[in-house]
Structure formats: C-alpha cells, structure tokens
mmCIF file of C-alpha atoms in Angstrom:
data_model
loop_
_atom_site.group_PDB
_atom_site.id
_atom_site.type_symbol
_atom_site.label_atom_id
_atom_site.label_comp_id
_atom_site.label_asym_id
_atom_site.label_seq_id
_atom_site.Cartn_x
_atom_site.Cartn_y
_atom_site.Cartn_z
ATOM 1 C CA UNK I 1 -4.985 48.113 205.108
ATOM 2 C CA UNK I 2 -1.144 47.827 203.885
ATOM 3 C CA UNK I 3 0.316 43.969 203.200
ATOM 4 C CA UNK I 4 3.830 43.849 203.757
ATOM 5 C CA UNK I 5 5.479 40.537 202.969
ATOM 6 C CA UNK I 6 9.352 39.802 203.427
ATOM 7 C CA UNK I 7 11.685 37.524 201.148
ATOM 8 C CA UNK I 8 15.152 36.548 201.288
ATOM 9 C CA UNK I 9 16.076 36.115 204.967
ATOM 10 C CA UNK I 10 18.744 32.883 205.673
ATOM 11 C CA UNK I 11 21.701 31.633 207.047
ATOM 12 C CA UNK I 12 25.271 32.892 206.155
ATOM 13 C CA UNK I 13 28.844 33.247 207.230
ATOM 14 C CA UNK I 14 30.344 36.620 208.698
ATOM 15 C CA UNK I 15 31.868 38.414 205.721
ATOM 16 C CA UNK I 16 28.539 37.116 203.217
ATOM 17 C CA UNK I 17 26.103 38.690 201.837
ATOM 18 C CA UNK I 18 22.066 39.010 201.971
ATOM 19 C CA UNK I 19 19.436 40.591 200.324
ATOM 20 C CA UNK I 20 15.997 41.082 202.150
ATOM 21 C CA UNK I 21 13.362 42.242 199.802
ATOM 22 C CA UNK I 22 9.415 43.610 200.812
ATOM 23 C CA UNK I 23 6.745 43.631 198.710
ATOM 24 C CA UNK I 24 3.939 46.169 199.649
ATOM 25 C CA UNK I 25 0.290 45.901 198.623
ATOM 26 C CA UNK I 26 -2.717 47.667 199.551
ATOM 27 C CA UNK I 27 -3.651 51.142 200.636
ATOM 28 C CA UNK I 28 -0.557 52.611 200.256
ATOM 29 C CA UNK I 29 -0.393 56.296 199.764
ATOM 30 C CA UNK I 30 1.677 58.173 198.058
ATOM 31 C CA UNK I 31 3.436 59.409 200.754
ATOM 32 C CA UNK I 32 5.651 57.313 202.938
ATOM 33 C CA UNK I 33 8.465 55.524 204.212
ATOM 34 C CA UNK I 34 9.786 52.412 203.572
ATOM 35 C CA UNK I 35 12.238 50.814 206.078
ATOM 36 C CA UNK I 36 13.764 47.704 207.372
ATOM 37 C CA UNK I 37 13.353 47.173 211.827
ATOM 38 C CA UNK I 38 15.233 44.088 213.436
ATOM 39 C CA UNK I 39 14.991 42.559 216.607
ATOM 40 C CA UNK I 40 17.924 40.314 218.155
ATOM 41 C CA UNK I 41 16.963 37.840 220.711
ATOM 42 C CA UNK I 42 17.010 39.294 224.089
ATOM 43 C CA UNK I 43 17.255 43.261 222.686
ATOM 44 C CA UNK I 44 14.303 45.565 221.629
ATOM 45 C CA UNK I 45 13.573 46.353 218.264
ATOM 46 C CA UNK I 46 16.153 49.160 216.516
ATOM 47 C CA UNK I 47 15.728 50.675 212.832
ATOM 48 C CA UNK I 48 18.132 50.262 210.416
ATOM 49 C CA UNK I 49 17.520 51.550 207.268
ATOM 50 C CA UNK I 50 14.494 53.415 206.044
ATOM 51 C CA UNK I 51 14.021 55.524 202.140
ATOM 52 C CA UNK I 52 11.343 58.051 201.730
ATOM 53 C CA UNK I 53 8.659 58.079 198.814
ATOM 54 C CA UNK I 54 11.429 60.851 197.262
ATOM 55 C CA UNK I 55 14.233 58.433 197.895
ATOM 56 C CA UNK I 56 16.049 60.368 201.093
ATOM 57 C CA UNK I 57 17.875 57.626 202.785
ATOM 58 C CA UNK I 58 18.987 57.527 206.344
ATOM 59 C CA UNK I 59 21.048 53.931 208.291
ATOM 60 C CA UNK I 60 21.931 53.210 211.886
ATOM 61 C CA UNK I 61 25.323 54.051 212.388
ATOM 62 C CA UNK I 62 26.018 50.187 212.591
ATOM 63 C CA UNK I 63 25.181 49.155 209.648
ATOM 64 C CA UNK I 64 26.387 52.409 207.761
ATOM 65 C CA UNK I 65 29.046 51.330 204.852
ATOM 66 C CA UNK I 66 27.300 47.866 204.694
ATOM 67 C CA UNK I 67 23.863 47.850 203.772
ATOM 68 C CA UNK I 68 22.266 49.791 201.176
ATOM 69 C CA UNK I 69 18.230 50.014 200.629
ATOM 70 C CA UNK I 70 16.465 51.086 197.375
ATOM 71 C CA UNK I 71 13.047 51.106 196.866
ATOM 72 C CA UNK I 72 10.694 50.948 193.489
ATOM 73 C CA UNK I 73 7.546 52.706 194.031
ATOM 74 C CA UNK I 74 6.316 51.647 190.378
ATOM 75 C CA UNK I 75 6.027 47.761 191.984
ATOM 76 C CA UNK I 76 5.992 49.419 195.733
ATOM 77 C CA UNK I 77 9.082 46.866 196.866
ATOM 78 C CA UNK I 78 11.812 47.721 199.462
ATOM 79 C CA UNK I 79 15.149 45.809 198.876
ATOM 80 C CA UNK I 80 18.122 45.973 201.382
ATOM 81 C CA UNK I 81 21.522 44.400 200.569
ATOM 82 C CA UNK I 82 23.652 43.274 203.461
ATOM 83 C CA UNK I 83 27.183 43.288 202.774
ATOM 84 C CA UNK I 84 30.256 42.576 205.699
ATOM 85 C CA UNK I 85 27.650 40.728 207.480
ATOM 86 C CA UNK I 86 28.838 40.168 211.233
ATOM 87 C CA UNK I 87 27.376 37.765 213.719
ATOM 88 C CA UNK I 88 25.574 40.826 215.392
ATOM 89 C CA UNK I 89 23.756 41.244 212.476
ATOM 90 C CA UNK I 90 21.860 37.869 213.666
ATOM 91 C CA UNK I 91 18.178 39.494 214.103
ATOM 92 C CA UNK I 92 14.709 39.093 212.749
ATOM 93 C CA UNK I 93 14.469 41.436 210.399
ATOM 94 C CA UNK I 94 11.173 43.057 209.750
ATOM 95 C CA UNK I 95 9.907 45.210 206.626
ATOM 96 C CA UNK I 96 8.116 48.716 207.922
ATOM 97 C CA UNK I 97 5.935 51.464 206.042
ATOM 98 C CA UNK I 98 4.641 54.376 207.491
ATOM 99 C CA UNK I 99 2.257 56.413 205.776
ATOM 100 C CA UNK I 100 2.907 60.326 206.986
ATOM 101 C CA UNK I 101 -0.463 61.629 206.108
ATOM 102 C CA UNK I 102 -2.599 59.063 207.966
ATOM 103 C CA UNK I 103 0.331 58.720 211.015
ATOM 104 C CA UNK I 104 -0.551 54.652 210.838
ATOM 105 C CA UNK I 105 2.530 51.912 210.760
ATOM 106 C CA UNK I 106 2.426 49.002 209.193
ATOM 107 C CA UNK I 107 4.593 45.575 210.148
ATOM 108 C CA UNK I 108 5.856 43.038 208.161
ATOM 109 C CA UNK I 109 6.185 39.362 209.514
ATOM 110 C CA UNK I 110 9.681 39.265 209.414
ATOM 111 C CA UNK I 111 12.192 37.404 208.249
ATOM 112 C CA UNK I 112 15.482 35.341 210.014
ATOM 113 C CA UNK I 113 18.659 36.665 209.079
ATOM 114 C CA UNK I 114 21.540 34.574 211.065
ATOM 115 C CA UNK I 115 25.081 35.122 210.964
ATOM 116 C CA UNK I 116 27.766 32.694 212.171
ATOM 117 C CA UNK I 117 30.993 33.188 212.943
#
C-alpha cells in the first residue's frame, strides 16, 4: 500500500501564491508518476500537473505558465507552486501516484485551496 499525505492547502487572494506539497510512503516502486488532481464544487475531477519518476512534466492548459511541480524521489515528495492564482483555481486539490508496472492509483486526502477575488 502507498500513503500519500498533502500539506500546504489555504486561503489566498487572486494574484497570490501557494505551494501544495505530498509526501509519499510505502510501496512505492520505482516507476511512477507523481501528480496533483482537483475537484471544484459542482465539476468532476481534472488533472493538472503530473512529473514522471525521470522528471517528464506535462500541465492542463489552464494552469500552464502558473504552476510548476518538482518532485524528489530521494524523500519521494511532490511539490506544486501556484503562482497568478485566480478564483477558478478554488478546488480541492488532491496528491496522485500511479505506479505503471502494477497499473494501481493511489489518492491522497486532499487539501482546500480557495481563491477569492
């Protein structure tokens, strides 16, 4: 079983920053994919950033220019900095690893991230 335990979520203005950060802990294999899901009240849950265990990078096109995630596979964390936030950035945001050779998913609780205007 994977752990997968979210930090940093809160309240800020449009324009402010955030940084989420996910620690990972145990079975994690070598090979897979870190990522940060969110969920908005009343919409279905959409990706927005995920890195690969070689560091390959890919954003929704929303959130391209603004965030940025890194990962450190030495301490197995995902971090994602939110810059620009906008008030449809207001979402639970939840921390995601996929392991590619066993094809399981793993979930994170989530975290609040809310934006005001």
């Amino acid at each position: 079983q994977v752990q997968l335990v979210e930090s940093g979520g809160g309240s800020v203005q449009a324009g402010g920053s955030l940084r989420l950060s996910c620690a990972a802990s145990g079975s994690i294999l070598s090979v897979n994919s870190l990522g940060w899901y969110r969920q908005a009240p009343g919409k279905q849950r959409e990706v927005v950033a995920h890195i690969s265990s070689g560091g390959s990078t890919n954003y929704a096109d929303s959130v391209k220019g603004r965030f940025t995630i890194s990962r450190d596979n030495a301490k197995n964390t995902v971090t994602l900095q939110m810059n620009s936030l906008k008030p449809e950035d207001t979402a639970i945001y939840y921390c995601h690893l996929y392991n590619a050779l066993t094809v399981v998913h793993f979930w994170g609780k989530g975290t609040l991230v809310t934006v005001s205007s």
